[in-house]
N, CA, C and O atoms as CSV, one atom per row, in Angstrom:
chain,resi,resn,atom,element,x,y,z
A,1,GLN,N,N,39.147,-14.104,-2.046
A,1,GLN,CA,C,37.973,-14.366,-2.878
A,1,GLN,C,C,36.760,-14.561,-1.975
A,1,GLN,O,O,36.795,-15.347,-1.029
A,2,VAL,N,N,35.701,-13.844,-2.277
A,2,VAL,CA,C,34.465,-13.954,-1.511
A,2,VAL,C,C,33.433,-14.677,-2.365
A,2,VAL,O,O,33.273,-14.390,-3.551
A,3,GLN,N,N,32.743,-15.611,-1.745
A,3,GLN,CA,C,31.669,-16.326,-2.446
A,3,GLN,C,C,30.376,-16.206,-1.661
A,3,GLN,O,O,30.365,-16.251,-0.431
A,4,LEU,N,N,29.293,-16.054,-2.399
A,4,LEU,CA,C,27.960,-16.070,-1.817
A,4,LEU,C,C,27.227,-17.266,-2.410
A,4,LEU,O,O,27.067,-17.361,-3.627
A,5,VAL,N,N,26.786,-18.170,-1.555
A,5,VAL,CA,C,26.109,-19.382,-2.013
A,5,VAL,C,C,24.664,-19.333,-1.541
A,5,VAL,O,O,24.382,-19.319,-0.343
A,6,GLU,N,N,23.763,-19.309,-2.502
A,6,GLU,CA,C,22.339,-19.202,-2.210
A,6,GLU,C,C,21.672,-20.559,-2.297
A,6,GLU,O,O,22.133,-21.455,-3.004
A,7,SER,N,N,20.584,-20.692,-1.566
A,7,SER,CA,C,19.777,-21.915,-1.646
A,7,SER,C,C,18.360,-21.600,-1.203
A,7,SER,O,O,18.104,-20.571,-0.577
A,8,GLY,N,N,17.440,-22.499,-1.537
A,8,GLY,CA,C,16.085,-22.385,-1.029
A,8,GLY,C,C,15.027,-21.987,-2.031
A,8,GLY,O,O,13.842,-21.976,-1.700
A,9,GLY,N,N,15.426,-21.658,-3.250
A,9,GLY,CA,C,14.418,-21.299,-4.238
A,9,GLY,C,C,13.640,-22.518,-4.700
A,9,GLY,O,O,13.950,-23.650,-4.329
A,10,GLY,N,N,12.620,-22.268,-5.521
A,10,GLY,CA,C,11.837,-23.373,-6.039
A,10,GLY,C,C,10.477,-22.927,-6.510
A,10,GLY,O,O,10.206,-21.738,-6.677
A,11,LEU,N,N,9.624,-23.919,-6.722
A,11,LEU,CA,C,8.253,-23.676,-7.176
A,11,LEU,C,C,7.306,-23.806,-5.990
A,11,LEU,O,O,7.375,-24.772,-5.230
A,12,VAL,N,N,6.432,-22.835,-5.840
A,12,VAL,CA,C,5.485,-22.848,-4.731
A,12,VAL,C,C,4.151,-22.303,-5.221
A,12,VAL,O,O,4.103,-21.478,-6.133
A,13,GLN,N,N,3.086,-22.765,-4.617
A,13,GLN,CA,C,1.762,-22.272,-4.993
A,13,GLN,C,C,1.498,-20.920,-4.354
A,13,GLN,O,O,2.084,-20.601,-3.319
A,14,PRO,N,N,0.623,-20.118,-4.954
A,14,PRO,CA,C,0.250,-18.842,-4.325
A,14,PRO,C,C,-0.240,-19.068,-2.897
A,14,PRO,O,O,-0.996,-19.997,-2.613
A,15,GLY,N,N,0.218,-18.185,-2.010
A,15,GLY,CA,C,-0.102,-18.318,-0.599
A,15,GLY,C,C,0.895,-19.141,0.176
A,15,GLY,O,O,0.841,-19.185,1.405
A,16,GLY,N,N,1.802,-19.791,-0.518
A,16,GLY,CA,C,2.798,-20.633,0.128
A,16,GLY,C,C,3.973,-19.853,0.659
A,16,GLY,O,O,4.012,-18.624,0.598
A,17,SER,N,N,4.940,-20.603,1.187
A,17,SER,CA,C,6.109,-19.986,1.813
A,17,SER,C,C,7.388,-20.647,1.311
A,17,SER,O,O,7.397,-21.810,0.908
A,18,LEU,N,N,8.456,-19.874,1.350
A,18,LEU,CA,C,9.796,-20.364,1.066
A,18,LEU,C,C,10.769,-19.625,1.964
A,18,LEU,O,O,10.493,-18.518,2.428
A,19,ARG,N,N,11.921,-20.257,2.204
A,19,ARG,CA,C,12.988,-19.564,2.896
A,19,ARG,C,C,14.262,-19.669,2.070
A,19,ARG,O,O,14.724,-20.760,1.737
A,20,LEU,N,N,14.812,-18.508,1.751
A,20,LEU,CA,C,16.076,-18.442,1.033
A,20,LEU,C,C,17.223,-18.266,2.029
A,20,LEU,O,O,17.077,-17.610,3.061
A,21,SER,N,N,18.353,-18.862,1.698
A,21,SER,CA,C,19.557,-18.713,2.509
A,21,SER,C,C,20.702,-18.270,1.631
A,21,SER,O,O,20.768,-18.618,0.452
A,22,CYS,N,N,21.602,-17.503,2.209
A,22,CYS,CA,C,22.806,-17.064,1.492
A,22,CYS,C,C,23.960,-17.066,2.477
A,22,CYS,O,O,23.953,-16.330,3.463
A,23,ALA,N,N,24.952,-17.903,2.197
A,23,ALA,CA,C,26.124,-18.004,3.064
A,23,ALA,C,C,27.318,-17.356,2.383
A,23,ALA,O,O,27.642,-17.673,1.239
A,24,ALA,N,N,27.965,-16.450,3.094
A,24,ALA,CA,C,29.148,-15.771,2.578
A,24,ALA,C,C,30.409,-16.413,3.140
A,24,ALA,O,O,30.480,-16.731,4.327
A,25,SER,N,N,31.388,-16.598,2.288
A,25,SER,CA,C,32.665,-17.145,2.728
A,25,SER,C,C,33.797,-16.370,2.070
A,25,SER,O,O,33.621,-15.754,1.018
A,26,GLY,N,N,34.965,-16.412,2.709
A,26,GLY,CA,C,36.112,-15.698,2.174
A,26,GLY,C,C,36.684,-14.730,3.190
A,26,GLY,O,O,36.267,-14.699,4.348
A,27,SER,N,N,37.636,-13.946,2.740
A,27,SER,CA,C,38.368,-13.042,3.629
A,27,SER,C,C,37.624,-11.709,3.781
A,27,SER,O,O,38.014,-10.689,3.211
A,28,ILE,N,N,36.565,-11.749,4.551
A,28,ILE,CA,C,35.737,-10.568,4.765
A,28,ILE,C,C,36.103,-9.956,6.106
A,28,ILE,O,O,35.960,-10.603,7.144
A,29,SER,N,N,36.571,-8.724,6.094
A,29,SER,CA,C,36.960,-8.077,7.346
A,29,SER,C,C,35.737,-7.613,8.121
A,29,SER,O,O,35.666,-7.779,9.339
A,30,SER,N,N,34.793,-7.042,7.427
A,30,SER,CA,C,33.557,-6.613,8.072
A,30,SER,C,C,32.462,-6.537,7.031
A,30,SER,O,O,32.723,-6.299,5.852
A,31,ILE,N,N,31.248,-6.738,7.469
A,31,ILE,CA,C,30.085,-6.694,6.582
A,31,ILE,C,C,29.225,-5.500,6.975
A,31,ILE,O,O,28.783,-5.389,8.119
A,32,TYR,N,N,28.994,-4.618,6.024
A,32,TYR,CA,C,28.136,-3.463,6.281
A,32,TYR,C,C,26.661,-3.836,6.173
A,32,TYR,O,O,25.831,-3.412,6.977
A,33,ALA,N,N,26.362,-4.637,5.162
A,33,ALA,CA,C,24.971,-5.016,4.936
A,33,ALA,C,C,24.914,-6.238,4.038
A,33,ALA,O,O,25.784,-6.462,3.197
A,34,MET,N,N,23.868,-7.018,4.242
A,34,MET,CA,C,23.540,-8.118,3.326
A,34,MET,C,C,22.076,-7.969,2.948
A,34,MET,O,O,21.263,-7.467,3.725
A,35,GLY,N,N,21.763,-8.406,1.763
A,35,GLY,CA,C,20.395,-8.235,1.336
A,35,GLY,C,C,20.014,-9.137,0.188
A,35,GLY,O,O,20.817,-9.929,-0.306
A,36,TRP,N,N,18.768,-8.996,-0.224
A,36,TRP,CA,C,18.220,-9.764,-1.332
A,36,TRP,C,C,17.627,-8.801,-2.350
A,36,TRP,O,O,16.907,-7.863,-2.009
A,37,TYR,N,N,17.949,-9.062,-3.588
A,37,TYR,CA,C,17.369,-8.347,-4.713
A,37,TYR,C,C,16.670,-9.389,-5.577
A,37,TYR,O,O,16.910,-10.588,-5.438
A,38,ARG,N,N,15.814,-8.924,-6.461
A,38,ARG,CA,C,15.177,-9.849,-7.397
A,38,ARG,C,C,15.027,-9.195,-8.766
A,38,ARG,O,O,14.970,-7.973,-8.906
A,39,GLN,N,N,14.966,-10.056,-9.751
A,39,GLN,CA,C,14.795,-9.568,-11.119
A,39,GLN,C,C,13.833,-10.494,-11.844
A,39,GLN,O,O,14.097,-11.683,-12.022
A,40,ALA,N,N,12.724,-9.927,-12.253
A,40,ALA,CA,C,11.736,-10.675,-13.034
A,40,ALA,C,C,12.024,-10.462,-14.516
A,40,ALA,O,O,12.681,-9.484,-14.873
A,41,PRO,N,N,11.558,-11.337,-15.372
A,41,PRO,CA,C,11.807,-11.197,-16.813
A,41,PRO,C,C,11.323,-9.854,-17.326
A,41,PRO,O,O,10.185,-9.452,-17.083
A,42,GLY,N,N,12.198,-9.172,-18.035
A,42,GLY,CA,C,11.838,-7.897,-18.622
A,42,GLY,C,C,11.822,-6.726,-17.664
A,42,GLY,O,O,11.443,-5.616,-18.038
A,43,LYS,N,N,12.233,-6.968,-16.425
A,43,LYS,CA,C,12.236,-5.892,-15.430
A,43,LYS,C,C,13.636,-5.675,-14.886
A,43,LYS,O,O,14.520,-6.520,-15.033
A,44,GLU,N,N,13.816,-4.528,-14.256
A,44,GLU,CA,C,15.102,-4.226,-13.646
A,44,GLU,C,C,15.224,-4.934,-12.293
A,44,GLU,O,O,14.227,-5.269,-11.653
A,45,ARG,N,N,16.457,-5.147,-11.888
A,45,ARG,CA,C,16.708,-5.729,-10.576
A,45,ARG,C,C,16.270,-4.727,-9.506
A,45,ARG,O,O,16.550,-3.533,-9.606
A,46,GLU,N,N,15.584,-5.230,-8.490
A,46,GLU,CA,C,15.084,-4.352,-7.440
A,46,GLU,C,C,15.432,-4.908,-6.058
A,46,GLU,O,O,15.554,-6.118,-5.865
A,47,LEU,N,N,15.585,-3.996,-5.115
A,47,LEU,CA,C,15.830,-4.398,-3.736
A,47,LEU,C,C,14.566,-5.031,-3.157
A,47,LEU,O,O,13.464,-4.504,-3.313
A,48,VAL,N,N,14.742,-6.152,-2.498
A,48,VAL,CA,C,13.641,-6.802,-1.785
A,48,VAL,C,C,13.740,-6.500,-0.293
A,48,VAL,O,O,12.781,-6.037,0.324
A,49,ALA,N,N,14.906,-6.768,0.272
A,49,ALA,CA,C,15.106,-6.544,1.707
A,49,ALA,C,C,16.595,-6.464,1.985
A,49,ALA,O,O,17.409,-7.057,1.276
A,50,ARG,N,N,16.941,-5.714,3.039
A,50,ARG,CA,C,18.345,-5.540,3.400
A,50,ARG,C,C,18.441,-5.458,4.911
A,50,ARG,O,O,17.571,-4.909,5.586
A,51,ILE,N,N,19.529,-6.022,5.420
A,51,ILE,CA,C,19.792,-5.940,6.856
A,51,ILE,C,C,21.216,-5.430,7.046
A,51,ILE,O,O,22.158,-5.953,6.451
A,52,ARG,N,N,21.360,-4.406,7.877
A,52,ARG,CA,C,22.650,-3.776,8.076
A,52,ARG,C,C,23.359,-4.396,9.278
A,52,ARG,O,O,22.781,-5.205,10.004
A,53,SER,N,N,24.595,-4.011,9.474
A,53,SER,CA,C,25.390,-4.596,10.551
A,53,SER,C,C,24.768,-4.352,11.907
A,53,SER,O,O,24.913,-5.171,12.814
A,54,GLY,N,N,24.075,-3.232,12.058
A,54,GLY,CA,C,23.418,-2.944,13.327
A,54,GLY,C,C,22.053,-3.583,13.463
A,54,GLY,O,O,21.328,-3.323,14.423
A,55,ALA,N,N,21.702,-4.423,12.497
A,55,ALA,CA,C,20.451,-5.187,12.491
A,55,ALA,C,C,19.245,-4.387,12.026
A,55,ALA,O,O,18.127,-4.902,12.048
A,56,SER,N,N,19.438,-3.146,11.608
A,56,SER,CA,C,18.303,-2.426,11.037
A,56,SER,C,C,17.972,-3.027,9.677
A,56,SER,O,O,18.844,-3.540,8.976
A,57,THR,N,N,16.715,-2.953,9.330
A,57,THR,CA,C,16.259,-3.577,8.085
A,57,THR,C,C,15.426,-2.606,7.265
A,57,THR,O,O,14.860,-1.651,7.798
A,58,ASN,N,N,15.358,-2.855,5.986
A,58,ASN,CA,C,14.382,-2.168,5.163
A,58,ASN,C,C,13.883,-3.114,4.084
A,58,ASN,O,O,14.589,-4.022,3.646
A,59,TYR,N,N,12.659,-2.878,3.672
A,59,TYR,CA,C,11.960,-3.758,2.743
A,59,TYR,C,C,11.323,-2.960,1.616
A,59,TYR,O,O,10.977,-1.788,1.771
A,60,ALA,N,N,11.181,-3.619,0.493
A,60,ALA,CA,C,10.371,-3.044,-0.577
A,60,ALA,C,C,8.925,-3.002,-0.097
A,60,ALA,O,O,8.480,-3.887,0.634
A,61,ASP,N,N,8.203,-1.979,-0.508
A,61,ASP,CA,C,6.803,-1.855,-0.088
A,61,ASP,C,C,5.989,-3.080,-0.471
A,61,ASP,O,O,5.070,-3.472,0.248
A,62,SER,N,N,6.321,-3.672,-1.587
A,62,SER,CA,C,5.534,-4.791,-2.104
A,62,SER,C,C,5.647,-6.057,-1.259
A,62,SER,O,O,4.833,-6.971,-1.396
A,63,VAL,N,N,6.658,-6.113,-0.380
A,63,VAL,CA,C,6.853,-7.330,0.422
A,63,VAL,C,C,6.692,-7.092,1.912
A,63,VAL,O,O,6.759,-8.038,2.697
A,64,LYS,N,N,6.481,-5.851,2.316
A,64,LYS,CA,C,6.328,-5.555,3.741
A,64,LYS,C,C,5.174,-6.348,4.337
A,64,LYS,O,O,4.087,-6.423,3.766
A,65,GLY,N,N,5.436,-6.934,5.496
A,65,GLY,CA,C,4.412,-7.728,6.157
A,65,GLY,C,C,4.364,-9.173,5.703
A,65,GLY,O,O,3.704,-9.997,6.335
A,66,ARG,N,N,5.052,-9.493,4.619
A,66,ARG,CA,C,5.055,-10.871,4.104
A,66,ARG,C,C,6.442,-11.505,4.181
A,66,ARG,O,O,6.566,-12.704,4.431
A,67,PHE,N,N,7.474,-10.711,3.968
A,67,PHE,CA,C,8.849,-11.213,3.960
A,67,PHE,C,C,9.569,-10.737,5.208
A,67,PHE,O,O,9.310,-9.648,5.721
A,68,THR,N,N,10.481,-11.577,5.685
A,68,THR,CA,C,11.311,-11.214,6.833
A,68,THR,C,C,12.757,-11.584,6.543
A,68,THR,O,O,13.061,-12.722,6.187
A,69,ILE,N,N,13.642,-10.611,6.699
A,69,ILE,CA,C,15.064,-10.862,6.526
A,69,ILE,C,C,15.710,-10.999,7.892
A,69,ILE,O,O,15.378,-10.273,8.829
A,70,SER,N,N,16.639,-11.943,7.993
A,70,SER,CA,C,17.365,-12.131,9.248
A,70,SER,C,C,18.793,-12.557,8.927
A,70,SER,O,O,19.107,-12.917,7.793
A,71,ARG,N,N,19.644,-12.510,9.935
A,71,ARG,CA,C,21.047,-12.776,9.682
A,71,ARG,C,C,21.663,-13.521,10.860
A,71,ARG,O,O,21.366,-13.234,12.019
A,72,ASP,N,N,22.512,-14.469,10.546
A,72,ASP,CA,C,23.325,-15.175,11.540
A,72,ASP,C,C,24.749,-14.657,11.375
A,72,ASP,O,O,25.465,-15.067,10.462
A,73,ASN,N,N,25.150,-13.759,12.258
A,73,ASN,CA,C,26.454,-13.124,12.119
A,73,ASN,C,C,27.599,-14.126,12.257
A,73,ASN,O,O,28.626,-13.992,11.591
A,74,ALA,N,N,27.427,-15.110,13.103
A,74,ALA,CA,C,28.498,-16.089,13.330
A,74,ALA,C,C,28.785,-16.905,12.073
A,74,ALA,O,O,29.906,-17.365,11.857
A,75,ARG,N,N,27.754,-17.074,11.251
A,75,ARG,CA,C,27.900,-17.872,10.029
A,75,ARG,C,C,27.943,-17.010,8.772
A,75,ARG,O,O,28.007,-17.538,7.661
A,76,ASN,N,N,27.910,-15.688,8.936
A,76,ASN,CA,C,27.861,-14.787,7.769
A,76,ASN,C,C,26.779,-15.231,6.789
A,76,ASN,O,O,26.997,-15.290,5.579
A,77,THR,N,N,25.624,-15.535,7.336
A,77,THR,CA,C,24.518,-16.052,6.531
A,77,THR,C,C,23.303,-15.150,6.706
A,77,THR,O,O,22.995,-14.699,7.809
A,78,VAL,N,N,22.628,-14.900,5.603
A,78,VAL,CA,C,21.409,-14.108,5.636
A,78,VAL,C,C,20.271,-14.969,5.109
A,78,VAL,O,O,20.451,-15.782,4.202
A,79,TYR,N,N,19.103,-14.773,5.696
A,79,TYR,CA,C,17.921,-15.547,5.331
A,79,TYR,C,C,16.808,-14.608,4.882
A,79,TYR,O,O,16.740,-13.452,5.301
A,80,LEU,N,N,15.951,-15.124,4.033
A,80,LEU,CA,C,14.757,-14.388,3.644
A,80,LEU,C,C,13.579,-15.339,3.757
A,80,LEU,O,O,13.439,-16.271,2.965
A,81,ARG,N,N,12.742,-15.098,4.741
A,81,ARG,CA,C,11.538,-15.884,4.898
A,81,ARG,C,C,10.436,-15.194,4.115
A,81,ARG,O,O,10.132,-14.025,4.350
A,82,MET,N,N,9.842,-15.925,3.185
A,82,MET,CA,C,8.821,-15.361,2.311
A,82,MET,C,C,7.508,-16.087,2.556
A,82,MET,O,O,7.391,-17.284,2.292
A,83,ASN,N,N,6.531,-15.363,3.057
A,83,ASN,CA,C,5.200,-15.920,3.307
A,83,ASN,C,C,4.188,-15.280,2.372
A,83,ASN,O,O,4.449,-14.243,1.763
A,84,SER,N,N,3.028,-15.917,2.269
A,84,SER,CA,C,1.929,-15.391,1.451
A,84,SER,C,C,2.422,-15.006,0.059
A,84,SER,O,O,2.139,-13.915,-0.437
A,85,LEU,N,N,3.146,-15.899,-0.545
A,85,LEU,CA,C,3.744,-15.604,-1.845
A,85,LEU,C,C,2.681,-15.399,-2.917
A,85,LEU,O,O,1.630,-16.040,-2.914
A,86,LYS,N,N,2.986,-14.489,-3.828
A,86,LYS,CA,C,2.093,-14.132,-4.915
A,86,LYS,C,C,2.782,-14.418,-6.249
A,86,LYS,O,O,4.011,-14.463,-6.312
A,87,PRO,N,N,2.009,-14.610,-7.305
A,87,PRO,CA,C,2.637,-14.823,-8.614
A,87,PRO,C,C,3.606,-13.702,-8.991
A,87,PRO,O,O,4.608,-13.951,-9.661
A,88,GLU,N,N,3.317,-12.479,-8.570
A,88,GLU,CA,C,4.210,-11.370,-8.909
A,88,GLU,C,C,5.526,-11.400,-8.145
A,88,GLU,O,O,6.408,-10.584,-8.410
A,89,ASP,N,N,5.673,-12.318,-7.209
A,89,ASP,CA,C,6.962,-12.503,-6.543
A,89,ASP,C,C,7.905,-13.386,-7.365
A,89,ASP,O,O,9.072,-13.554,-7.012
A,90,THR,N,N,7.401,-13.937,-8.439
A,90,THR,CA,C,8.224,-14.785,-9.297
A,90,THR,C,C,9.380,-13.984,-9.875
A,90,THR,O,O,9.178,-12.943,-10.501
A,91,ALA,N,N,10.585,-14.475,-9.660
A,91,ALA,CA,C,11.790,-13.770,-10.116
A,91,ALA,C,C,13.009,-14.610,-9.764
A,91,ALA,O,O,12.912,-15.612,-9.055
A,92,VAL,N,N,14.149,-14.183,-10.274
A,92,VAL,CA,C,15.417,-14.702,-9.783
A,92,VAL,C,C,15.839,-13.817,-8.616
A,92,VAL,O,O,15.898,-12.594,-8.743
A,93,TYR,N,N,16.127,-14.434,-7.496
A,93,TYR,CA,C,16.513,-13.715,-6.297
A,93,TYR,C,C,18.024,-13.798,-6.119
A,93,TYR,O,O,18.617,-14.876,-6.173
A,94,TYR,N,N,18.628,-12.638,-5.907
A,94,TYR,CA,C,20.077,-12.537,-5.779
A,94,TYR,C,C,20.455,-12.047,-4.392
A,94,TYR,O,O,19.877,-11.094,-3.870
A,95,CYS,N,N,21.424,-12.709,-3.816
A,95,CYS,CA,C,21.990,-12.267,-2.544
A,95,CYS,C,C,23.041,-11.192,-2.816
A,95,CYS,O,O,23.743,-11.236,-3.826
A,96,ASN,N,N,23.135,-10.250,-1.922
A,96,ASN,CA,C,24.067,-9.128,-2.072
A,96,ASN,C,C,24.797,-8.891,-0.755
A,96,ASN,O,O,24.198,-8.959,0.318
A,97,LEU,N,N,26.081,-8.617,-0.846
A,97,LEU,CA,C,26.870,-8.302,0.340
A,97,LEU,C,C,27.694,-7.053,0.074
A,97,LEU,O,O,28.319,-6.923,-0.979
A,98,ARG,N,N,27.692,-6.155,1.013
A,98,ARG,CA,C,28.569,-4.967,0.948
A,98,ARG,C,C,29.430,-4.973,2.196
A,98,ARG,O,O,28.922,-4.972,3.317
A,99,GLY,N,N,30.753,-4.978,1.988
A,99,GLY,CA,C,31.640,-5.045,3.137
A,99,GLY,C,C,33.060,-4.715,2.777
A,99,GLY,O,O,33.351,-4.268,1.667
A,100,VAL,N,N,33.943,-4.938,3.724
A,100,VAL,CA,C,35.361,-4.631,3.540
A,100,VAL,C,C,36.120,-5.934,3.307
A,100,VAL,O,O,36.071,-6.861,4.115
A,101,VAL,N,N,36.819,-5.972,2.179
A,101,VAL,CA,C,37.668,-7.110,1.825
A,101,VAL,C,C,39.016,-6.549,1.398
A,101,VAL,O,O,39.095,-5.726,0.486
A,102,GLU,N,N,40.074,-7.000,2.062
A,102,GLU,CA,C,41.418,-6.511,1.757
A,102,GLU,C,C,41.464,-4.986,1.790
A,102,GLU,O,O,41.988,-4.355,0.872
A,103,THR,N,N,40.932,-4.418,2.818
A,103,THR,CA,C,40.923,-2.983,3.163
A,103,THR,C,C,40.043,-2.133,2.259
A,103,THR,O,O,39.957,-0.922,2.462
A,104,LEU,N,N,39.394,-2.722,1.279
A,104,LEU,CA,C,38.556,-1.937,0.374
A,104,LEU,C,C,37.082,-2.317,0.547
A,104,LEU,O,O,36.742,-3.468,0.821
A,105,GLU,N,N,36.226,-1.313,0.379
A,105,GLU,CA,C,34.796,-1.607,0.414
A,105,GLU,C,C,34.401,-2.209,-0.930
A,105,GLU,O,O,34.698,-1.652,-1.987
A,106,ARG,N,N,33.734,-3.344,-0.873
A,106,ARG,CA,C,33.372,-4.053,-2.100
A,106,ARG,C,C,31.927,-4.538,-2.014
A,106,ARG,O,O,31.335,-4.628,-0.938
A,107,ILE,N,N,31.385,-4.846,-3.189
A,107,ILE,CA,C,30.032,-5.392,-3.294
A,107,ILE,C,C,30.109,-6.716,-4.033
A,107,ILE,O,O,30.779,-6.830,-5.060
A,108,TYR,N,N,29.420,-7.710,-3.504
A,108,TYR,CA,C,29.400,-9.032,-4.117
A,108,TYR,C,C,27.963,-9.486,-4.340
A,108,TYR,O,O,27.039,-9.090,-3.628
A,109,TRP,N,N,27.810,-10.340,-5.364
A,109,TRP,CA,C,26.508,-10.890,-5.710
A,109,TRP,C,C,26.575,-12.411,-5.749
A,109,TRP,O,O,27.589,-12.996,-6.131
A,110,GLY,N,N,25.476,-13.035,-5.347
A,110,GLY,CA,C,25.342,-14.467,-5.536
A,110,GLY,C,C,24.944,-14.784,-6.966
A,110,GLY,O,O,24.730,-13.891,-7.785
A,111,GLN,N,N,24.849,-16.076,-7.244
A,111,GLN,CA,C,24.563,-16.501,-8.607
A,111,GLN,C,C,23.074,-16.434,-8.938
A,111,GLN,O,O,22.689,-16.533,-10.104
A,112,GLY,N,N,22.252,-16.270,-7.930
A,112,GLY,CA,C,20.812,-16.173,-8.138
A,112,GLY,C,C,20.115,-17.506,-7.927
A,112,GLY,O,O,20.657,-18.567,-8.233
A,113,THR,N,N,18.903,-17.427,-7.397
A,113,THR,CA,C,18.084,-18.626,-7.221
A,113,THR,C,C,16.662,-18.310,-7.688
A,113,THR,O,O,16.102,-17.271,-7.341
A,114,GLN,N,N,16.099,-19.202,-8.463
A,114,GLN,CA,C,14.788,-18.963,-9.062
A,114,GLN,C,C,13.676,-19.236,-8.054
A,114,GLN,O,O,13.660,-20.270,-7.387
A,115,VAL,N,N,12.764,-18.303,-7.959
A,115,VAL,CA,C,11.536,-18.475,-7.180
A,115,VAL,C,C,10.361,-18.336,-8.147
A,115,VAL,O,O,10.207,-17.311,-8.811
A,116,THR,N,N,9.549,-19.368,-8.216
A,116,THR,CA,C,8.390,-19.358,-9.093
A,116,THR,C,C,7.140,-19.610,-8.265
A,116,THR,O,O,7.034,-20.614,-7.561
A,117,VAL,N,N,6.201,-18.685,-8.361
A,117,VAL,CA,C,4.938,-18.800,-7.628
A,117,VAL,C,C,3.834,-19.024,-8.658
A,117,VAL,O,O,3.487,-18.128,-9.427
A,118,SER,N,N,3.300,-20.224,-8.654
A,118,SER,CA,C,2.319,-20.573,-9.672
A,118,SER,C,C,1.484,-21.748,-9.199
A,118,SER,O,O,1.957,-22.617,-8.467
A,119,SER,N,N,0.240,-21.756,-9.630
A,119,SER,CA,C,-0.636,-22.886,-9.319
A,119,SER,C,C,-0.607,-23.905,-10.458
A,119,SER,O,O,-1.283,-24.932,-10.385
């Protein structure tokens, strides 16, 4: 059983910063990529940022230059540093992991953490 535990969401004023964390636990043989997605009310879930096993990253255009994804391989933890937050960043943020568990490639999701940007 693989679990993704997220933390760090909350309410922040426009221009503020937050850092999200996601720790993966369980019988994971290898991790191909970890990332963050978000879903705002009435919208589809979208990729925010992803970091692959080789440390390459990609970001949504809307967050480039403001968000930074990083990973602690020893702890199977991924972080999302969010700076210069805007009201349009308000959403539920979900951690995502793609890797090998019990010889099969699988995808897992966290439970989501709310980020609200408002004055």
